[in-house]
Coordinates of C-alpha atoms and ligand atoms in Angstrom, one line a residue:
X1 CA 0.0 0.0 0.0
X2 CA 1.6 3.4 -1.4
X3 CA 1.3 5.5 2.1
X4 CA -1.0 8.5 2.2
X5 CA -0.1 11.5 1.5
X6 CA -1.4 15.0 3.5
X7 CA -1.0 17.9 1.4
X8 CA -1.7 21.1 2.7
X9 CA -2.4 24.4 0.4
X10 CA 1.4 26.8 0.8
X11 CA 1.4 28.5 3.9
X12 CA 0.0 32.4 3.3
X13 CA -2.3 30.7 0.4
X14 CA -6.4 30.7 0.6
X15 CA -8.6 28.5 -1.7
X16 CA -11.9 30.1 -2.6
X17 CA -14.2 27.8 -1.5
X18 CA -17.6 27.8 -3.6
X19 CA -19.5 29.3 -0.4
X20 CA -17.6 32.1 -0.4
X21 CA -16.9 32.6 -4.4
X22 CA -20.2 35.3 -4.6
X23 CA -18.7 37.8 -2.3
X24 CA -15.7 37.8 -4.3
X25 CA -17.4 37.9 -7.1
X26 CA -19.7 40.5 -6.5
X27 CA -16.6 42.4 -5.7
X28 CA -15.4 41.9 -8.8
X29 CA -18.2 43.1 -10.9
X30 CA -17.7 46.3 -9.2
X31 CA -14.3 46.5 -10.3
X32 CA -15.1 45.2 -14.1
X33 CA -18.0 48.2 -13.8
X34 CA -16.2 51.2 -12.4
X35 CA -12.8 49.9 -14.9
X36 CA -15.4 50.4 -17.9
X37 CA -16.9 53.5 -15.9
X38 CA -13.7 55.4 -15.8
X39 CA -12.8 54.5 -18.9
X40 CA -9.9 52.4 -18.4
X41 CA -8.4 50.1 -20.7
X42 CA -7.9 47.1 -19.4
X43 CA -4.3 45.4 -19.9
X44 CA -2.3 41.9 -18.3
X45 CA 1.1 40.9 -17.8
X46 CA 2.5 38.3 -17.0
X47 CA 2.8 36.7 -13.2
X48 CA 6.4 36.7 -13.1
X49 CA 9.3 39.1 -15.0
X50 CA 13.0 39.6 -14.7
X51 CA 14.2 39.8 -11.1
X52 CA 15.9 42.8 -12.0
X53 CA 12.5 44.9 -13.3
X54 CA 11.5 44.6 -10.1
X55 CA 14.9 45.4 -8.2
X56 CA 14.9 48.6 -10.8
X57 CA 11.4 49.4 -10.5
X58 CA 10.6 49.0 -7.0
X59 CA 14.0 49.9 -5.5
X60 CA 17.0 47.5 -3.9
X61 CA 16.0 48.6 -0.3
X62 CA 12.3 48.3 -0.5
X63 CA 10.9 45.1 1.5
X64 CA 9.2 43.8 -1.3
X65 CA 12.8 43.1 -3.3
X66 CA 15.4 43.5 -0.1
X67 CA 13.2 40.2 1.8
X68 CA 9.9 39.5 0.0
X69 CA 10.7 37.8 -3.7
X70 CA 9.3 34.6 -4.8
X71 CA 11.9 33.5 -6.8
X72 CA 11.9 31.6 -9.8
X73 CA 15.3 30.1 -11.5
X74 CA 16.1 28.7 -14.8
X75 CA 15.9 25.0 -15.0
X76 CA 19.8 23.5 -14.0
X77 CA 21.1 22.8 -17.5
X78 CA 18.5 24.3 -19.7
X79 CA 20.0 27.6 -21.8
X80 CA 18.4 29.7 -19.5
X81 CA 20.4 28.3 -15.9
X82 CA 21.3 31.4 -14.2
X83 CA 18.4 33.3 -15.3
X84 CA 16.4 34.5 -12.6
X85 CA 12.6 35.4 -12.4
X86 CA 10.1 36.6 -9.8
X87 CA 6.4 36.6 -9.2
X88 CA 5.3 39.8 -9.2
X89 CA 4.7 41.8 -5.7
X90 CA 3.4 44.6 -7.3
X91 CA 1.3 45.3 -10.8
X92 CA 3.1 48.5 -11.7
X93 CA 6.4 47.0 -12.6
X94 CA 4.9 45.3 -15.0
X95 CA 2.5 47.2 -16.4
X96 CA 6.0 50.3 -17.4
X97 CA 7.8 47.6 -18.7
X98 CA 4.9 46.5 -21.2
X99 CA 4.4 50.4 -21.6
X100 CA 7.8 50.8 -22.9
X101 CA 8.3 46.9 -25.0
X102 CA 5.2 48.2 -27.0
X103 CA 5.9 52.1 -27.4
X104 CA 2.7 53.0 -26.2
X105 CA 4.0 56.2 -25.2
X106 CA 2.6 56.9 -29.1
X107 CA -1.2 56.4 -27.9
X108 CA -3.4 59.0 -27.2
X109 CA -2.5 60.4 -24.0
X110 CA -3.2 60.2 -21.3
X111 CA -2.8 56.3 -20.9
X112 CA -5.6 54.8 -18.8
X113 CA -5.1 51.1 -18.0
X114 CA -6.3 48.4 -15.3
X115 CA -5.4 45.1 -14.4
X116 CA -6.9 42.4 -11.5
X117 CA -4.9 39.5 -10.5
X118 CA -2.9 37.7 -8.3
X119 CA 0.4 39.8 -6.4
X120 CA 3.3 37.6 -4.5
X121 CA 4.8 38.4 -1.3
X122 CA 7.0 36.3 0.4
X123 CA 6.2 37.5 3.8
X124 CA 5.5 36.1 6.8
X125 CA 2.0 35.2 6.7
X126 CA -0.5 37.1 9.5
X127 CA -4.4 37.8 9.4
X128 CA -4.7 39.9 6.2
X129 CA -1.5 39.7 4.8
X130 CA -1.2 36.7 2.6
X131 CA 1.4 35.4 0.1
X132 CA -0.4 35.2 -2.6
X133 CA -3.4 38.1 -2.5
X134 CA -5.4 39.5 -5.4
X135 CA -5.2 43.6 -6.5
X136 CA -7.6 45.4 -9.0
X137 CA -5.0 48.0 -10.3
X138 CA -5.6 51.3 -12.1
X139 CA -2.6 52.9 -13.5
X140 CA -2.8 56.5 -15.3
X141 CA 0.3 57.5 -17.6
X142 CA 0.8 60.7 -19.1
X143 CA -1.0 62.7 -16.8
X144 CA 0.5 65.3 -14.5
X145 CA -2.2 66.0 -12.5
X146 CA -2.8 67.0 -9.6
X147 CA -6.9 66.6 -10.9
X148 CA -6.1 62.7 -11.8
X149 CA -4.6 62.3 -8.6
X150 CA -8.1 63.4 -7.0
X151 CA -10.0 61.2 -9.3
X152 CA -8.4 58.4 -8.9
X153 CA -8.9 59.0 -4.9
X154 CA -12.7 59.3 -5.5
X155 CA -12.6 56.3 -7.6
X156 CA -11.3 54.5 -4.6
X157 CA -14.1 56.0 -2.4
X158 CA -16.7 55.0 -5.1
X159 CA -15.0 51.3 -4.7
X160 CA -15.4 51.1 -1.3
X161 CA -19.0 52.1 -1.1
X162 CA -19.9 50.1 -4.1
X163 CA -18.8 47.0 -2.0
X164 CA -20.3 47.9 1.0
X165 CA -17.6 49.2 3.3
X166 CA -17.9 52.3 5.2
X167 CA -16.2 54.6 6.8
X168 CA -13.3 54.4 4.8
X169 CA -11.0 57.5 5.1
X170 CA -7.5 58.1 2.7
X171 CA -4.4 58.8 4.0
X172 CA -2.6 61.7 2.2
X173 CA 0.8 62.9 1.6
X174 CA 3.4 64.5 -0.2
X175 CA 6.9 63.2 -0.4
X176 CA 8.6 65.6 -3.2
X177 CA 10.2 65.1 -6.3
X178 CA 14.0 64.8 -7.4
X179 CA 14.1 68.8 -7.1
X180 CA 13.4 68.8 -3.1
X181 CA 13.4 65.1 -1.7
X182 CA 17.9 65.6 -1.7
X183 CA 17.3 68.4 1.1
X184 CA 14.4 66.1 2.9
X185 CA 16.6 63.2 3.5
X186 CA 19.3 65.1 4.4
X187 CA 17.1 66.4 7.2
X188 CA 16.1 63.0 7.8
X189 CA 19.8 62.1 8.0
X190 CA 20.7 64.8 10.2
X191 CA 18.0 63.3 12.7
X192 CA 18.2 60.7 12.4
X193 CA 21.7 59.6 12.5
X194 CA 22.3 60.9 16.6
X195 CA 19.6 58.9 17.1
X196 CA 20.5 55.5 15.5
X197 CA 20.6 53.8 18.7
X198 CA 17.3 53.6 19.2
X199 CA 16.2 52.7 15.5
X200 CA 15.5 49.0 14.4
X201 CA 18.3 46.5 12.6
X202 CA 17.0 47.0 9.7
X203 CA 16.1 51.1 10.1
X204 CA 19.9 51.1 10.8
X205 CA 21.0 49.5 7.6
X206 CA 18.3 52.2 5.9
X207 CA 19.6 55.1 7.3
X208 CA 22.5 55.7 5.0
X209 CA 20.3 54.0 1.7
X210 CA 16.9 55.7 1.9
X211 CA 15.7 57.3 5.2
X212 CA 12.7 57.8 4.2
X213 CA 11.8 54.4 4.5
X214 CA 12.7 54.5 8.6
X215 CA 8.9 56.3 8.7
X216 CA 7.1 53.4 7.5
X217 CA 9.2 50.9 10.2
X218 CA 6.2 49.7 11.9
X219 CA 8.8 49.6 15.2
X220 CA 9.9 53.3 15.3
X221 CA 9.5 54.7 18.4
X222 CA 6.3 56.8 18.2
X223 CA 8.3 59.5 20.0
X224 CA 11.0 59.7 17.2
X225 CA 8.2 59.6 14.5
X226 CA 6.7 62.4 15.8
X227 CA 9.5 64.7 16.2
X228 CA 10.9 63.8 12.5
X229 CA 11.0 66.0 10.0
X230 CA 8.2 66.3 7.6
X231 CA 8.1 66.4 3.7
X232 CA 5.4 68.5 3.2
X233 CA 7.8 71.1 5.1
X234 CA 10.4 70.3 2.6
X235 CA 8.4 71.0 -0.9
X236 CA 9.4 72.7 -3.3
X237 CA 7.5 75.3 -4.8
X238 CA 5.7 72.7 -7.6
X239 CA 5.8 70.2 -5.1
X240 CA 3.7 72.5 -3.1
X241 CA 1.5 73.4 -5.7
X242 CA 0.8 70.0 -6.6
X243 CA -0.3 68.9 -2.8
X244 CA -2.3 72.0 -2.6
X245 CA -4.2 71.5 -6.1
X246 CA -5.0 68.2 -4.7
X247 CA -6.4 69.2 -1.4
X248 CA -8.7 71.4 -2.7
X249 CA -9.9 69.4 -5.1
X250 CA -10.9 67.1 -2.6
X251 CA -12.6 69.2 -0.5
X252 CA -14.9 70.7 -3.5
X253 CA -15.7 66.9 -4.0
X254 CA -16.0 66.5 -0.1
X255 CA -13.5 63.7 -0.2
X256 CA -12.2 62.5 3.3
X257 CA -8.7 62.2 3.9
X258 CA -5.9 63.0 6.7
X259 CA -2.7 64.0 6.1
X260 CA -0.1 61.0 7.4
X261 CA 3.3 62.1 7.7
X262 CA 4.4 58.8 7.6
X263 CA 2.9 57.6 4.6
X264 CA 6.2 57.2 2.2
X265 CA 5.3 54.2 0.8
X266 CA 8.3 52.1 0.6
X267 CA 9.0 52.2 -3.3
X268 CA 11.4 54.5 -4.4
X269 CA 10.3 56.1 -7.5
X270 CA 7.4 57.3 -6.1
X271 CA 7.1 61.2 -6.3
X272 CA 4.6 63.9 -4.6
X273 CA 1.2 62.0 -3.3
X274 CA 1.4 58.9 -1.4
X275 CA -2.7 57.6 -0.8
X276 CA -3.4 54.8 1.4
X277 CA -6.6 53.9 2.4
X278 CA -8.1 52.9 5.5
X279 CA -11.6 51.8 7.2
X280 CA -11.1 54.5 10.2
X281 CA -10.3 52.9 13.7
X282 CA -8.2 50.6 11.9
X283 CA -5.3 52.6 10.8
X284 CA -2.4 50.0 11.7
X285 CA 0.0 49.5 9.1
X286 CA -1.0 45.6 8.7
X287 CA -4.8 47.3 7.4
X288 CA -4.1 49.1 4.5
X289 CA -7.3 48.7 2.0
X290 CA -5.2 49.9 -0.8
X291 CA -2.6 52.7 -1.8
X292 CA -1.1 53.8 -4.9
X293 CA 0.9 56.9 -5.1
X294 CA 2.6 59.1 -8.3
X295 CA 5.7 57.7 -9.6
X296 CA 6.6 60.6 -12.3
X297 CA 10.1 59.1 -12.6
X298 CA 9.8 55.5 -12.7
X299 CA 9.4 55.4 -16.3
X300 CA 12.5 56.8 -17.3
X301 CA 14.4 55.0 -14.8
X302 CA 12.9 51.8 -16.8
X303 CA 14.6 52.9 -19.7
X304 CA 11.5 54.7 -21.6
X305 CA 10.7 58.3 -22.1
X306 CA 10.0 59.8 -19.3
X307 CA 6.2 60.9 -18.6
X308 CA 4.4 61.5 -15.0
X309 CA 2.3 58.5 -14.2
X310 CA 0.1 57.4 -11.0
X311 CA -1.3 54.2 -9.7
X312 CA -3.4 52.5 -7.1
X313 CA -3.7 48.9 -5.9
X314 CA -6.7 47.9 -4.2
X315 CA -6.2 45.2 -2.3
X316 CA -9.3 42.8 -2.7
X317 CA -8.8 40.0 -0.2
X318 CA -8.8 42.7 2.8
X319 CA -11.8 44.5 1.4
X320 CA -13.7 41.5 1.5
X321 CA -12.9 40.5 4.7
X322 CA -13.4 44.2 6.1
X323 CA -16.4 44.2 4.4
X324 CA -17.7 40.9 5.9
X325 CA -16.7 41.8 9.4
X326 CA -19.1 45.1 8.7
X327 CA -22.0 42.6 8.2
X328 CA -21.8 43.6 4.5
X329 CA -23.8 41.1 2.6
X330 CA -22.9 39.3 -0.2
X331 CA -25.5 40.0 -3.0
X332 CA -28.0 37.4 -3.5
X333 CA -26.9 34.6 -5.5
X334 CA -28.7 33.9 -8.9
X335 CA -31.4 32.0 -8.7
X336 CA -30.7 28.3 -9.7
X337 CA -33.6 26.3 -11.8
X338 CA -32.7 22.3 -11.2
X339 CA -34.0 20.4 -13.9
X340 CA -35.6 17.0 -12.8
X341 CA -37.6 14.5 -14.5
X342 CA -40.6 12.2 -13.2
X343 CA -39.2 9.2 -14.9
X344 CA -35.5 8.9 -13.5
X345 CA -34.3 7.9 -16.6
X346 CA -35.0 10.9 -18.7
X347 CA -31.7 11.8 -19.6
X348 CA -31.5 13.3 -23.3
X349 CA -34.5 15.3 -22.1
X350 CA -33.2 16.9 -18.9
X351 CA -30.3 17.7 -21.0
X352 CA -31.9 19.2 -24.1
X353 CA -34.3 21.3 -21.2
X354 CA -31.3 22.6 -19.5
X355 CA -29.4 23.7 -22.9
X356 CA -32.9 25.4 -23.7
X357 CA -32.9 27.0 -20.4
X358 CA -29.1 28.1 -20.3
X359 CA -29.7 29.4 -24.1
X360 CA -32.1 31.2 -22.3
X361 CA -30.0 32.7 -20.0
X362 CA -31.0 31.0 -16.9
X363 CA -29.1 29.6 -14.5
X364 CA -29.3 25.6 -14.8
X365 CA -27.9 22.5 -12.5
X366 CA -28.8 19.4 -13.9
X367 CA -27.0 16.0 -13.1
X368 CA -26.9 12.2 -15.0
X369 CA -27.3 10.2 -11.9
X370 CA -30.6 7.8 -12.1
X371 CA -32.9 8.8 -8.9
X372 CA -36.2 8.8 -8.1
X373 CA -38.1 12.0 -8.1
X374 CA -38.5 12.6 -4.6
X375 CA -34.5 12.3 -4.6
X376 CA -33.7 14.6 -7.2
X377 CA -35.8 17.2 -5.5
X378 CA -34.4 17.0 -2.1
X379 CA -31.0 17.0 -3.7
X380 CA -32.0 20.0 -5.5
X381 CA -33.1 21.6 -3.1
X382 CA -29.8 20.5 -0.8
X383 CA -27.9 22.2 -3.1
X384 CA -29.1 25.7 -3.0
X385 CA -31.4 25.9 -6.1
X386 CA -34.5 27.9 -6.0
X387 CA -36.8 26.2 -8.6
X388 CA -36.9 22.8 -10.1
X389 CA -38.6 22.4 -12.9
X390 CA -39.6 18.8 -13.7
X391 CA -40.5 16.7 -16.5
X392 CA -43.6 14.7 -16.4
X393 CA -42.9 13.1 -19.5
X394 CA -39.4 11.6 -20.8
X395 CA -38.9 14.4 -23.5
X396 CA -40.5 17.5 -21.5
X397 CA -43.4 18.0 -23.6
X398 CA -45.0 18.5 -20.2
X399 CA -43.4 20.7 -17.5
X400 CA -43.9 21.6 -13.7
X401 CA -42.6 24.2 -12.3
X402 CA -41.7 24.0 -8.5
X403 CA -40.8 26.5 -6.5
X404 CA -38.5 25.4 -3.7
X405 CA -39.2 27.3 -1.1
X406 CA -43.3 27.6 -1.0
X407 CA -43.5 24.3 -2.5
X408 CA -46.4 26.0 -5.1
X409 CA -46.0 24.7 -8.5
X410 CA -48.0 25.1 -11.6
X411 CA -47.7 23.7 -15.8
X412 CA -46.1 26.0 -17.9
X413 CA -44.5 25.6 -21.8
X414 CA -40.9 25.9 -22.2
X415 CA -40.7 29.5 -23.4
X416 CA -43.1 30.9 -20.4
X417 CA -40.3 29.5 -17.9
X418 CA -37.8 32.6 -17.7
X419 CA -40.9 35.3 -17.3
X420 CA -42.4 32.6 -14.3
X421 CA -38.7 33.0 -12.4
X422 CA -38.9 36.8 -11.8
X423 CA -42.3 37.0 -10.8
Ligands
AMP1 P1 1.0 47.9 -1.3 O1 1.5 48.0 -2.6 O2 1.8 47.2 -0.3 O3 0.5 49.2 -0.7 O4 -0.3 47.1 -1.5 C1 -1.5 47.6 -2.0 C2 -2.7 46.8 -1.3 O5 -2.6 45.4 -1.6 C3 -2.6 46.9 0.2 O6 -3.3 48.1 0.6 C4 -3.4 45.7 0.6 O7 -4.8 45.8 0.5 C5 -3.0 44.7 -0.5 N1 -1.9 43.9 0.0 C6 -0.6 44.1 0.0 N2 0.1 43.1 0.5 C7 -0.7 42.2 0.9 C8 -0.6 40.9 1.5 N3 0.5 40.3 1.8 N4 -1.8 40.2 1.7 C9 -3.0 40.7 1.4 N5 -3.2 41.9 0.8 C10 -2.1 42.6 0.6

């Protein structure tokens, strides 16, 4: 006897199990609605690239390259041994390095593009934060803004509210551009450095490659962070003018936000706003809804012209769940019609029924197992469908509709069935 085997889903991995498939799904008609709303085009790339896009794109000393790759190498002995690949942690990688392969700077611009789909994150796995997690990602290139930069925000809001989640407020903040962020990390140097004792291992190590990122070190003292220098003190004058465009255009579309000085978002392209979002109360850094930020000179770092460009990523597995602990309902299910038959037997005609039906439109379960009546019904019924609708005859020249949860039932033809389900 071969011995049994116990194989456990990757830890920081989630099936979708069938019962919870239509909350997911209703978030993702929202998505697929608002994408075509906003008029975004939608685009896909592949799950895993070049190591080095994403050690280019994202920055050596950002978590997601320094600790959190999934690695992929080239098969020992094929031509391509040595080569090395990684899953993506991020859409926005990606989505430049397509931009540039297929010179779409030459389209009508601005760009608008979205993508949904699976991120990797070789982190240690915790409530919310998984290693594999899903993203719906909008990405705007071309645009300077700051008006995108608002829209983009209220698009987020609109998300939200579409799925049910309330009370969800943005984080905001400015960190600068290559004309002013030199003179803000030297301030960040210059206060942090006395104080370097009392800073994390890894804030250490950070202090010399990119300060900035000691503000988002979920173990800094809260005393430090609050006596740290802060970027929006540091902009320059079309920094400034960006971050105050953007204020007031949330506040003539009564958009909630709070400024977070914090909020530097890791990456190390990104440029002025930094947006993350939050369902208030549960600001912790492990919570984060979604964020996105402008990344004016990722582009050209990538090797393409450059252009200013934004992007969010909405995280959906956390919006689910925060919209589920908020009692947020999943929308009804469609309503299932089982297709029985008296005679148990009645195969070719439960089958020709249900491809009538499902022409139709309507949402059919039928099965090929030989059962009395009284079985199929309970097992209809067992299995979530609304209706059943039965054949009295082998070919369904006669039909009864049932419904399952009144127990009524009348005759009806064929074609009258789809008008009898919405009454
Ligand atoms: P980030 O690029 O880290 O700001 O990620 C954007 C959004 O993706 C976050 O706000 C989360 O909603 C989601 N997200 C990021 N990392 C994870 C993870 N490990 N597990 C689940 N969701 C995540």
């Amino acid at each position: 006897m071969p011995q049994k085997m116990k194989i456990s889903a990757p830890r920081g991995t989630r099936d979708l199990l069938p019962e919870e498939a239509p909350a997911w799904e209703r978030v993702e008609a929202v998505v697929r609605d608002l994408s075509a709303r906003y008029a975004f085009e939608r685009i896909e790339t592949p799950i895993f690239e070049r190591i080095d896009l994403f050690a280019r794109g994202l920055g050596e000393s950002s978590d997601a390259v320094e600790k959190e790759m999934f690695r992929v190498a080239g098969a020992k002995g094929s031509e391509e041994e040595g080569s090395e690949w990684a899953l993506r942690p991020e859409p926005t990688a990606g989505i430049v390095r397509a931009y540039i392969e297929h010179g779409m700077h030459v389209r009508p611009s601005p760009l608008r593009l979205w993508m949904m789909g699976p991120m990797f994150r070789y982190a240690r796995p915790q409530a919310g934060r998984y290693r594999q997690f899903t993203q719906w990602d909008v990405e705007v290139i071309g645009d300077p803004g700051p008006m995108v930069d608002a829209e983009l925000i209220e698009l987020a809001h609109r998300f939200y509210a579409r799925v049910g989640l309330r009370g969800v407020v943005a984080q905001l903040n400015s960190i600068g551009d290559a004309t002013c962020r030199p003179r803000y990390r030297e301030a960040l140097l210059a206060y942090f450095t006395p104080l370097a004792g009392r800073l994390s291992a890894d804030s250490q190590r950070r202090l010399q490659v990119n300060p900035l990122r000691i503000l988002d070190d979920k173990e800094l003292d809260p005393e430090l962070a609050a006596g740290a220098p802060k970027s929006l003190d540091y902009l320059c004058d079309a920094c400034r003018a960006h971050f105050d465009g953007l204020r007031e255009l949330l506040d003539r579309l009564e958009l909630r936000y709070a400024i977070n000085h914090r909020l530097v978002r890791g990456l190390d392209y990104y440029t002025r706003s930094t947006v993350e979002f939050y369902v208030t109360g549960r600001e912790g850094q492990q919570d984060a809804l979604g964020g996105g930020g402008r990344y004016d000179g990722l582009i050209e770092v990538l090797g393409g012209q450059p252009a200013p460009a934004i992007g969010f990523g909405l995280g959906i597995d956390r919006t689910v769940i925060a919209a589920q602990a908020q009692g947020g309902r999943a929308e009804p299910e469609p309503s299932v019609v089982a297709v029985v038959s008296a005679s148990p037997e009645a195969f070719a005609g439960r089958l020709r029924i249900a491809t009538a039906l499902r022409d139709a439109g309507v949402p059919v379960r039928v099965d090929g197992l030989s059962r009395k009546l009284g079985r199929q019904l309970e097992s209809a019924v067992k299995a979530g469908a609304r209706w059943a609708l039965i054949l009295n005859d082998a070919e369904g020249e006669r039909l009864t509709l049932r419904d399952l949860v009144s127990g009524e039932q009348r005759e009806l033809a064929l074609d009258e069935v789809p008008a009898a389900l919405s009454t």
